Amino acid sequence: MSILDRKIEDTELNRATASLTPDRIEQVINSVLQGETGARLKAYSETCMRCGMCAQACHYCISHDMEPSYSPVGKVEQTMGLILRKHGRLTPDEVYGMAQLAYTECNLCRRCVHYCPIGVDTGYIISTVRRICHKLGVTPMYIQDTAHSHSGTMNQMWVKEDEWVDSLMWQEDEARDEFPGLRIPMDVEGADILYSVIAPEPKFRTQLIYQAAAILNHVGADWTMPSTPGWDNSDMCMFTGDFEMMGRLKRCHFEAAQKLKVRRIVMGECGHAFRSVYDVGNRWLGWKNHPVPVVHSVEYFWELFNEGKIRLTRQFEEPVTIHDPCNIIRGRGLMDKLREVTRHLCKEVVEMSPNREHNFCCAAGGGVINCGPPFKSVRLEGNRIKADQLRDTGVKVVVAPCHNCHGGLEDIIHHYQLGIHTKFLGDLIYELMEKPEPE
Amino acid sequence: MNTFYNFVTGPLAWASFAIFIGGSIYRIWSMIQLAKQKEAAFISYMSLPHALRSILRWLTPFATLGWKENPALTTATFLFHACLFTLVLFTPAHEVLWDYAFGISFPALPQTASDVLTLIVIGACCFFVHRRLTNAQVRYVSTGKDWLALGIATAPFVTGFLASQQFGNGQIMTLLHVLSGEAMLIAIPFTRLSHALFQPLTRAYIASEFGAVRHVQDW
């Protein structure tokens, strides 16, 4: 089987590939290969022994009964392998297949690295394929819409500047009923913390901003949010291959913090945004590390618990399991802190197997969920293993400190009828912490 | 025949060693240059302690997730490589050559042990062939280059074993063994066997990323 045997119609992929010619394809591919790739791609392509060990690592492959075209090396063979064999002279149809595979059948989760004796980074290879697709103008419609939104508004969800400020004021207003005196401070120069979120929070999950404000108010944090662009830490351009725009986004995010002279940025419960600031976007901008200290909320909550700043009224009674988001676990080693925080909050934790940095991905990350409805079944069928893992724990609540993971897990839970609820750490802290008596 | 034998074990052997050593140095040097030129930003993340930690871990059988979940392949891979290096150095006939060519003398393996190790290598190669033919994920991605690398790696051991058993015309078999050994030396820098050169580099890089930047294990 090959990717073209399971072609899915996408409006934008159809439109974009229709205008391609083999000459144009060859020219673009070779410009990326010669201009942007180097020793890593050369070493990986020459030394991969085709041992197939990576097949057992990939949730897509396992969930499709080990169908080889879903194995990491099989996916590389159908994309970068094809490019190298044909010296970049692909047909438009092959480019369509390459884009569909790279954007929707690999979450860039890097689990396969744990299986490769050579240390081949499939995530890097598939990211390079996506970069080529971006330069060819061939990206799935829904994720390209988010990339356009980043270009147009500097956030992922077409949130206008006044809508952002209005959302914060609305949440502050709502929260003051429950927490008199609560503020969502905007543009406070010299605050300890700049709290940044991803744009789906004001757009779809505004209650998370409410919860964050409640928690930060509870612990007496000196915090602020920017009223100007830069408040959104998300980065779909990193996943489409639009690295120029990725650089602008990261610069804007850090400049918002620098203008306000904050001591550090605390990021909400999102994984990919964290990858963008410490791994990809920063390097594109030429920064070895990020110019303003950044911590993920898992780490921040861990600090708050260790400093005794969060006062709980009780612990969560029901047993929970923990989902380890790739970008903050395999990507930043927060697995121990995640467990410590969860154990502060919950009486019983039932671990999934495998877990920690050997976790299976939610199949939503890497921009896959952002490719939208046409490819939803790819995620659902490609992650049966996660449904099995969740079901095997026997619990009805999963803690997942990442937006994409929530989206992916909720779809899987619904599709496989698991009857499980997803929770952010913020959901649990807000639910369990001491609150003022109602007046 | 003797002239040809002397040529194969003399000038051709030296040429093979020269191509192997020179080619290997060139390939590693040019790869490092390419990395410096195109990916200097990524070299800056290299971390020697994490690299060594990872390389040692992956050199330990069953110590990594990949090795643990592929027990048959792990056993075959470790036996293949361990026996290969042992045989190259300690086979009685090789020991004579080391002494003759370089004046280096050290204890050699008994002939029987040498034969057993050779059979283990051949057995491992048979396993690799069988796996490449029957494992769906491996067959899907196997190309001529993979078969070539496997053939080149297997030939010296088959011919070596037959030569040690005096199979057929002993001198011809020895000649074939020497020629296939030389082919393997020459092939190392220029085929998939170049993983012998680049694996420490790729491992060191990914280990640095996983260990020093992402604070996790890469196994």
XYZ file of C-alpha atoms in Angstrom:
658
model
C 0.000 0.000 0.000
C 1.116 3.573 -0.555
C -0.186 6.947 0.500
C -1.891 7.363 -2.891
C -4.011 4.269 -2.145
C -5.588 6.163 0.724
C -5.806 9.604 -0.832
C -8.205 11.985 0.903
C -9.725 14.925 -0.942
C -8.669 18.279 0.460
C -9.759 21.465 -1.294
C -6.470 23.253 -0.864
C -4.248 20.281 -1.725
C -6.277 19.804 -4.909
C -6.073 23.480 -5.857
C -2.382 23.817 -5.114
C -1.195 20.643 -6.826
C -3.240 21.445 -9.958
C -0.970 24.403 -10.657
C 2.308 22.509 -10.242
C 4.601 21.329 -13.010
C 7.451 18.823 -12.687
C 9.941 21.619 -13.466
C 8.603 23.830 -10.704
C 8.531 20.913 -8.263
C 12.103 19.953 -9.066
C 13.329 23.527 -8.720
C 11.644 24.099 -5.345
C 12.677 20.755 -3.879
C 16.282 21.186 -4.874
C 16.374 24.743 -3.583
C 15.335 23.453 -0.142
C 17.644 20.439 -0.224
C 20.643 22.484 -1.324
C 19.870 25.619 0.609
C 18.505 24.359 3.904
C 19.496 20.756 4.553
C 22.926 19.459 5.382
C 24.716 16.786 7.343
C 21.722 15.524 9.273
C 19.678 14.592 6.230
C 22.726 13.213 4.418
C 23.794 11.046 7.346
C 20.269 9.801 8.039
C 19.560 8.915 4.425
C 22.876 7.126 3.952
C 23.100 5.215 7.195
C 19.532 4.102 7.930
C 19.897 0.310 7.783
C 16.208 -0.277 7.020
C 16.042 -2.550 10.036
C 12.374 -1.684 10.549
C 12.717 -1.431 14.332
C 10.960 1.941 14.260
C 7.735 0.322 13.042
C 6.950 -0.830 16.582
C 7.323 2.730 17.838
C 4.648 4.356 15.720
C 1.034 4.529 16.869
C -0.165 4.771 13.253
C 1.660 1.578 12.300
C 0.584 -0.363 15.389
C -3.002 0.816 15.035
C -3.065 -0.393 11.412
C -1.914 -3.918 12.283
C 1.699 -3.082 11.374
C 0.882 -2.029 7.798
C 4.386 -1.113 6.567
C 3.425 2.064 4.737
C 2.613 3.578 8.154
C 5.972 2.729 9.724
C 8.321 5.698 10.261
C 10.862 4.370 7.784
C 8.044 3.506 5.368
C 6.753 7.071 5.604
C 10.232 8.475 5.047
C 10.660 6.194 2.025
C 7.417 7.505 0.484
C 8.398 11.137 0.976
C 12.070 12.059 1.366
C 13.130 8.672 -0.051
C 11.052 9.345 -3.156
C 12.495 12.853 -3.437
C 16.073 11.606 -3.226
C 15.491 8.688 -5.624
C 13.897 10.948 -8.234
C 16.234 13.878 -7.568
C 13.251 16.090 -6.825
C 11.423 15.443 -10.082
C 8.067 14.389 -8.661
C 4.662 14.467 -10.296
C 1.945 16.728 -8.823
C 0.118 13.587 -7.653
C 3.196 12.414 -5.797
C 3.459 15.839 -4.162
C -0.191 15.527 -3.061
C 0.536 12.160 -1.463
C 3.729 13.448 0.118
C 1.853 16.398 1.661
C -1.012 14.250 2.905
C 1.406 11.843 4.521
C 3.706 14.445 6.057
C 0.915 16.630 7.471
C -1.570 13.988 8.577
C 0.209 10.688 9.241
C 3.136 11.802 11.376
C 2.731 13.739 14.626
C 6.461 14.544 14.811
C 6.266 12.918 18.241
C 9.774 11.425 17.946
C 8.833 8.216 19.728
C 10.626 6.326 16.945
C 13.948 7.814 18.067
C 13.752 5.550 21.114
C 13.824 2.562 18.771
C 16.542 3.600 16.320
C 20.105 2.410 16.946
C 21.381 4.990 14.456
C 19.476 7.849 16.090
C 17.561 8.866 12.970
C 15.249 11.780 13.751
C 12.192 11.044 11.634
C 10.536 14.173 13.007
C 13.239 16.274 11.396
C 12.934 14.476 8.056
C 9.148 14.831 7.938
C 9.455 18.490 9.015
C 11.785 19.013 6.069
C 9.224 17.384 3.770
C 6.618 19.793 5.163
C 8.985 22.686 4.548
C 9.207 21.600 0.902
C 5.417 21.321 0.715
C 5.069 24.817 2.155
C 7.511 26.214 -0.392
C 5.484 24.483 -3.109
C 2.343 26.072 -1.679
C 0.841 22.656 -0.949
C -0.649 22.488 2.552
C -4.011 21.141 3.756
C -6.698 23.803 3.853
C -7.527 23.986 7.559
C -3.975 24.222 8.851
C -3.126 26.738 6.151
C -6.007 28.850 7.414
C -4.383 28.952 10.841
C -1.064 29.889 9.239
C -2.818 32.713 7.380
C -4.344 33.807 10.667
C -0.888 33.978 12.205
C 0.248 36.168 9.301
C -2.795 38.406 9.430
C -3.340 38.774 13.173
C -0.253 37.278 14.872
C -2.521 34.724 16.489
C -3.836 31.397 15.329
C -7.576 31.993 15.454
C -8.278 35.304 13.687
C -8.806 36.975 17.096
C -8.776 40.751 16.583
C -6.956 42.987 19.043
C -10.132 44.417 20.555
C -11.658 40.927 20.807
C -8.665 39.738 22.797
C -8.852 42.616 25.263
C -12.608 42.242 25.435
C -12.280 38.525 26.240
C -9.914 39.278 29.118
C -12.201 41.974 30.501
C -15.193 39.669 30.152
C -13.422 36.884 32.048
C -12.255 39.304 34.724
C -15.798 40.536 35.117
C -17.157 36.998 35.406
C -14.493 35.953 37.881
C -15.034 38.906 40.201
C -18.377 37.410 41.191
C -16.532 34.432 42.603
C -13.268 36.118 43.564
C -13.908 39.737 44.618
C -10.953 41.912 43.765
C -9.610 39.580 41.099
C -7.871 41.321 38.202
C -6.581 40.139 34.878
C -3.787 42.695 34.735
C -2.912 43.954 31.270
C 0.382 45.527 30.229
C 1.802 45.789 33.747
C 5.415 46.786 33.282
C 7.911 44.956 35.473
C 5.541 42.153 36.522
C 7.085 38.867 37.619
C 5.163 36.826 35.093
C 3.800 37.284 31.631
C 1.107 34.647 31.232
C 0.708 33.575 27.593
C -1.881 31.281 26.087
C -2.742 29.809 22.719
C -5.399 31.546 20.653
C -7.985 28.741 20.970
C -8.277 29.767 24.647
C -9.980 33.139 24.032
C -11.720 31.661 20.986
C -13.162 28.387 22.302
C -12.045 27.680 25.853
C -12.278 31.031 27.542
C -13.013 29.346 30.866
C -9.351 28.340 30.941
C -8.353 32.001 31.127
C -10.875 32.368 33.952
C -9.327 29.398 35.760
C -5.783 30.636 35.242
C -6.780 34.048 36.582
C -8.387 32.375 39.594
C -5.263 30.335 40.330
C -2.860 33.249 39.846
C -5.103 35.357 42.063
C -5.193 32.561 44.670
C -1.393 32.334 44.895
C -0.947 36.119 44.884
C 1.134 36.117 41.708
C 2.493 39.341 40.261
C 1.392 38.731 36.692
C 0.221 40.350 33.516
C -1.030 39.637 30.039
C -0.153 41.742 27.013
C -3.008 43.626 25.376
C -1.085 43.700 22.101
C -0.107 40.968 19.608
C 2.390 38.565 21.130
C -0.096 37.201 23.672
C -0.533 34.031 21.589
C 2.322 31.587 22.062
C 1.031 29.060 19.512
C 2.771 28.306 16.264
C 1.072 26.442 13.472
C 3.563 27.911 11.008
C 6.244 25.718 12.592
C 4.104 22.755 11.541
C 3.201 23.966 8.049
C 6.865 24.610 7.260
C 6.448 28.380 7.068
C 9.595 29.035 9.049
C 9.762 32.715 8.117
C 6.411 33.278 9.784
C 7.390 31.011 12.681
C 10.323 33.353 13.341
C 8.066 36.413 13.312
C 5.678 34.777 15.764
C 8.371 33.869 18.248
C 9.965 37.267 17.993
C 6.602 38.901 18.615
C 5.947 36.658 21.634
C 9.290 37.404 23.234
C 9.151 41.091 22.380
C 5.824 41.361 24.166
C 7.577 40.042 27.275
C 10.633 42.219 26.785
C 8.600 45.383 26.294
C 6.843 44.718 29.589
C 10.174 43.879 31.262
C 8.744 40.779 32.935
C 11.044 38.323 34.702
C 9.694 35.302 32.884
C 6.933 33.872 30.719
C 4.577 31.222 32.080
C 2.874 29.338 29.288
C -0.547 27.762 29.562
C -1.144 24.033 29.225
C -0.071 23.582 25.635
C 2.658 21.401 24.212
C 3.484 22.504 20.691
C 3.962 26.134 21.702
C 6.603 25.006 24.143
C 8.406 23.128 21.341
C 8.350 26.278 19.301
C 10.015 28.457 21.933
C 12.793 26.185 23.126
C 13.494 24.008 20.125
C 12.490 25.329 16.729
C 11.513 29.000 16.592
C 14.377 30.152 18.806
C 16.953 28.420 16.601
C 15.465 29.833 13.433
C 15.953 33.286 14.973
C 19.546 32.454 15.875
C 18.993 32.239 19.625
C 20.637 29.281 21.310
C 18.128 29.609 24.125
C 15.100 31.824 24.483
C 15.812 35.457 25.398
C 13.284 35.515 28.248
C 13.009 32.558 30.660
C 10.014 30.394 29.783
C 8.291 27.827 31.958
C 5.405 25.566 31.099
C 2.454 25.643 33.477
C 3.260 22.093 34.657
C 6.546 23.429 35.937
C 4.903 26.553 37.368
C 2.226 24.553 39.203
C 4.976 22.285 40.549
C 6.753 25.352 41.956
C 3.531 26.626 43.506
C 2.847 23.313 45.223
C 6.429 23.052 46.481
C 6.232 26.560 47.879
C 2.936 25.674 49.567
C 1.116 28.442 47.766
C -1.843 26.395 46.573
C -4.246 25.538 49.379
C -6.525 22.642 48.496
C -9.779 21.877 50.251
C -9.609 18.221 49.312
C -8.081 15.788 46.834
C -9.798 14.485 43.713
C -11.503 11.254 44.776
C -11.744 9.361 41.502
C -8.700 7.497 40.186
C -7.066 9.269 37.243
C -4.504 8.388 34.630
C -1.851 10.685 33.182
C -1.304 11.334 29.495
C 2.250 12.502 28.776
C 2.204 15.142 26.013
C 5.131 14.553 23.627
C 6.286 18.142 23.399
C 6.671 18.737 27.126
C 7.683 15.203 28.128
C 9.831 13.771 25.327
C 10.464 17.393 24.457
C 11.298 18.859 27.849
C 11.455 16.147 30.503
C 8.550 17.376 32.636
C 7.283 13.848 33.413
C 8.312 13.796 37.082
C 6.919 17.248 37.786
C 3.675 16.311 36.032
C 3.336 13.291 38.302
C 4.164 15.216 41.457
C 1.548 17.852 40.661
C -1.053 15.219 39.782
C -0.359 13.336 43.020
C -0.825 16.549 44.998
C -4.229 16.864 43.396
C -5.489 13.293 43.116
C -5.819 10.431 45.565
C -5.080 7.701 43.067
C -3.079 7.690 39.857
C -3.203 4.669 37.549
C -0.311 4.793 35.099
C -0.727 4.004 31.433
C 1.760 1.663 29.855
C 4.067 2.675 28.264
C 4.314 6.123 29.772
C 6.654 9.044 30.477
C 9.005 9.628 27.506
C 7.910 6.321 25.991
C 4.309 7.472 25.821
C 2.137 7.040 22.778
C 1.171 10.339 21.170
C -2.428 11.609 21.187
C -2.258 11.627 17.343
C -3.453 15.242 17.322
C -0.093 16.950 17.763
C 2.377 18.035 15.125
C -0.394 20.015 13.432
C -2.357 16.883 12.517
C -5.585 17.888 14.279
C -5.260 21.300 12.661
C -5.584 19.696 9.214
C -9.275 19.580 10.003
C -12.317 17.435 9.336
C -11.173 15.785 6.075
C -8.455 13.973 8.005
C -10.253 13.272 11.271
C -10.557 9.559 10.564
C -6.797 9.387 9.973
C -6.286 10.378 13.612
C -9.010 8.142 14.965
C -8.046 5.000 13.094
C -4.376 5.788 13.447
C -4.513 5.787 17.226
C -6.447 2.712 18.239
C -3.464 1.893 20.440
C -4.093 4.985 22.569
C -7.732 3.967 23.013
C -6.548 0.511 24.135
C -4.068 2.106 26.512
C -6.716 4.352 28.035
C -9.255 1.530 28.310
C -6.718 -0.755 29.985
C -6.288 1.645 32.902
C -9.944 1.176 33.819
C -10.216 4.790 35.012
C -12.663 7.407 33.852
C -10.539 10.551 34.084
C -7.370 11.363 32.151
C -5.145 14.301 33.058
C -3.560 15.838 29.957
C -1.779 19.191 30.238
C -1.900 20.056 26.523
C -4.575 21.507 24.275
C -3.847 19.322 21.267
C -3.807 16.237 23.463
C -7.228 17.201 24.810
C -8.613 17.544 21.301
C -7.056 14.275 20.154
C -7.969 12.287 23.250
C -11.543 13.573 23.328
C -12.047 12.470 19.724
C -10.582 9.045 20.460
C -12.623 8.674 23.638
C -15.804 9.503 21.737
C -14.975 7.321 18.724
C -14.046 4.251 20.763
C -16.813 4.951 23.322
C -14.480 4.891 26.304
C -16.580 7.080 28.600
C -13.518 8.931 29.891
C -13.274 12.632 30.756
C -10.215 14.754 30.039
C -8.903 17.269 32.556
C -6.287 19.973 32.482
C -4.247 20.436 35.644
C -5.811 23.899 35.801
C -9.288 22.293 35.824
C -8.344 20.220 38.860
C -6.563 22.997 40.733
C -9.468 25.362 40.191
C -11.954 22.689 41.277
C -10.062 21.674 44.408
C -8.492 24.898 45.687
C -9.833 27.034 48.529
C -12.248 29.666 47.296
C -13.840 32.604 49.078
C -17.185 31.920 50.743
C -20.074 33.164 48.597
C -21.291 36.500 49.902
C 48.065 -18.148 -9.596
C 50.778 -17.369 -7.088
C 51.425 -14.026 -8.727
C 47.745 -13.164 -8.486
C 47.650 -14.354 -4.863
C 50.673 -12.219 -4.057
C 49.052 -9.254 -5.752
C 45.780 -9.704 -3.852
C 47.460 -10.155 -0.490
C 50.087 -7.525 -1.232
C 49.440 -4.340 -3.206
C 45.666 -4.846 -3.386
C 45.446 -5.369 0.373
C 47.444 -2.199 1.013
C 45.299 -0.326 -1.494
C 42.150 -1.577 0.238
C 43.418 -0.454 3.612
C 44.400 2.893 2.133
C 40.968 3.376 0.533
C 39.249 2.253 3.742
C 41.259 4.544 6.006
C 41.520 7.449 3.582
C 37.899 7.113 2.491
C 36.683 6.910 6.081
C 38.679 9.953 7.134
C 37.424 11.851 4.101
C 33.777 10.881 4.658
C 33.860 11.838 8.336
C 35.790 15.025 7.639
C 33.457 16.084 4.820
C 30.370 15.288 6.886
C 31.688 17.415 9.751
C 32.528 20.221 7.322
C 29.026 20.034 5.877
C 27.568 20.190 9.385
C 29.731 23.203 10.221
C 28.772 24.925 7.006
C 25.037 24.232 7.015
C 24.097 23.312 10.556
C 26.492 25.128 12.839
C 23.580 26.103 15.066
C 22.940 22.449 15.772
C 26.584 21.635 16.480
C 26.435 24.225 19.235
C 24.075 21.948 21.172
C 26.481 18.981 21.151
C 27.137 17.614 24.623
C 29.919 15.068 25.127
C 28.618 13.597 28.411
C 25.178 12.995 26.929
C 26.706 11.608 23.741
C 28.873 9.116 25.633
C 25.997 8.168 27.917
C 23.800 7.394 24.938
C 26.452 5.565 22.924
C 27.299 3.306 25.873
C 23.637 2.657 26.494
C 23.033 1.653 22.896
C 26.168 -0.544 22.998
C 24.586 -2.523 25.830
C 22.321 -5.349 24.674
C 18.691 -4.990 25.776
C 19.348 -1.669 27.510
C 17.159 0.431 25.229
C 13.512 0.314 24.249
C 14.425 -0.611 20.677
C 16.682 -3.463 21.750
C 14.202 -4.733 24.365
C 11.275 -4.949 21.984
C 13.220 -6.691 19.224
C 14.958 -9.518 21.117
C 15.801 -11.714 18.109
C 17.199 -8.840 16.066
C 19.076 -7.528 19.088
C 20.705 -10.902 19.726
C 21.645 -11.300 16.067
C 22.975 -7.731 15.783
C 25.153 -7.911 18.884
C 26.474 -11.370 18.059
C 27.209 -10.284 14.496
C 29.159 -7.197 15.470
C 30.952 -8.705 18.453
C 32.047 -11.795 16.512
C 33.003 -9.683 13.488
C 35.455 -7.559 15.463
C 36.792 -10.552 17.395
C 37.403 -12.503 14.209
C 39.078 -9.624 12.386
C 41.556 -9.297 15.234
C 41.988 -12.748 16.701
C 41.526 -15.375 13.979
C 44.767 -17.456 13.908
C 45.403 -16.764 10.210
C 44.810 -13.032 10.743
C 47.157 -13.000 13.708
C 49.910 -14.258 11.423
C 49.159 -11.458 8.975
C 49.140 -8.815 11.725
C 52.554 -10.062 12.773
C 53.866 -10.274 9.212
C 52.589 -6.896 8.051
C 52.869 -4.750 11.167
C 55.014 -6.750 13.567
C 52.119 -6.865 16.033
C 51.862 -10.115 17.909
C 49.119 -11.158 20.315
C 47.421 -14.378 21.356
C 45.048 -15.737 18.708
C 41.837 -17.670 19.183
C 41.982 -21.445 18.901
C 40.922 -22.494 15.399
C 37.778 -24.221 16.695
C 36.649 -21.095 18.529
C 37.335 -19.067 15.431
C 35.197 -21.466 13.367
C 32.358 -21.308 15.860
C 32.377 -17.492 15.852
C 32.396 -17.516 12.049
C 29.375 -19.796 12.022
C 27.636 -17.451 14.458
C 28.246 -14.516 12.098
C 26.947 -16.542 9.150
C 23.925 -17.540 11.232
C 23.265 -13.887 12.065
C 23.527 -12.983 8.371
C 21.045 -15.747 7.512
C 18.706 -14.240 10.102
C 19.107 -10.787 8.520
C 18.338 -12.236 5.070
C 15.329 -14.122 6.400
C 14.047 -11.037 8.213
C 14.509 -8.828 5.178
C 12.470 -11.300 3.102
C 9.722 -12.119 5.575
C 9.229 -9.068 7.809
C 6.654 -6.894 6.046
C 7.950 -3.577 7.387
C 11.541 -4.389 6.419
C 10.653 -5.826 3.015
C 8.642 -2.665 2.221
C 11.743 -0.472 2.476
C 14.491 -2.840 1.328
C 16.398 -1.721 -1.745
C 19.326 -2.992 -3.743
C 21.638 -0.970 -1.525
C 20.496 -2.919 1.545
C 21.041 -6.268 -0.152
C 24.430 -5.121 -1.421
C 25.526 -4.098 2.068
C 24.340 -7.407 3.503
C 26.035 -9.386 0.733
C 29.311 -7.546 1.189
C 29.209 -8.099 4.945
C 28.388 -11.796 4.635
C 30.839 -12.850 1.913
C 34.119 -12.684 3.916
C 32.720 -14.975 6.593
C 31.307 -17.587 4.242
C 34.530 -17.689 2.233
C 36.632 -17.551 5.397
C 34.823 -20.496 6.890
C 35.082 -22.525 3.690
C 38.769 -21.665 3.416
C 39.456 -22.754 6.987
C 37.661 -26.029 6.270
C 39.838 -26.527 3.174
C 36.650 -26.648 1.092
C 37.354 -27.269 -2.606
C 40.501 -25.633 -3.810
C 41.912 -24.136 -0.620
C 43.938 -21.479 -2.367
C 41.027 -20.214 -4.468
C 38.781 -20.071 -1.425
C 41.443 -18.165 0.523
C 41.793 -15.845 -2.459
C 38.027 -15.243 -2.501
C 38.110 -14.624 1.239
C 40.827 -12.024 0.899
C 39.078 -10.379 -2.043
C 35.719 -10.244 -0.260
C 37.394 -8.869 2.861
C 39.003 -6.175 0.767
C 35.678 -5.429 -0.905
C 34.141 -4.964 2.536
C 36.902 -2.597 3.605
C 36.473 -0.511 0.473
C 32.679 -0.565 0.811
C 32.562 0.708 4.387
C 33.004 4.412 3.583
C 30.831 4.352 0.462
C 27.791 2.128 1.132
C 25.219 1.640 3.870
C 28.068 0.055 5.827
C 29.073 3.665 6.442
C 26.817 3.443 9.485
C 30.014 2.185 11.131
C 31.475 5.669 10.602
C 28.441 7.869 11.065
C 26.492 6.083 13.762
C 28.621 7.555 16.570
C 28.042 11.031 15.106
C 24.285 10.705 14.590
C 23.941 9.070 17.986
C 25.982 11.839 19.619
C 23.827 14.491 17.989
C 20.448 13.040 18.903
C 21.733 12.191 22.385
C 22.755 15.812 22.882
C 19.354 17.044 21.759
C 17.497 14.584 23.949
C 19.805 14.841 26.943
C 21.003 18.423 27.063
C 18.112 20.300 25.432
C 15.061 18.163 26.098
C 16.209 16.607 29.397
C 15.129 13.081 28.548
C 16.688 9.787 27.589
C 17.043 8.812 23.963
C 16.619 5.121 24.683
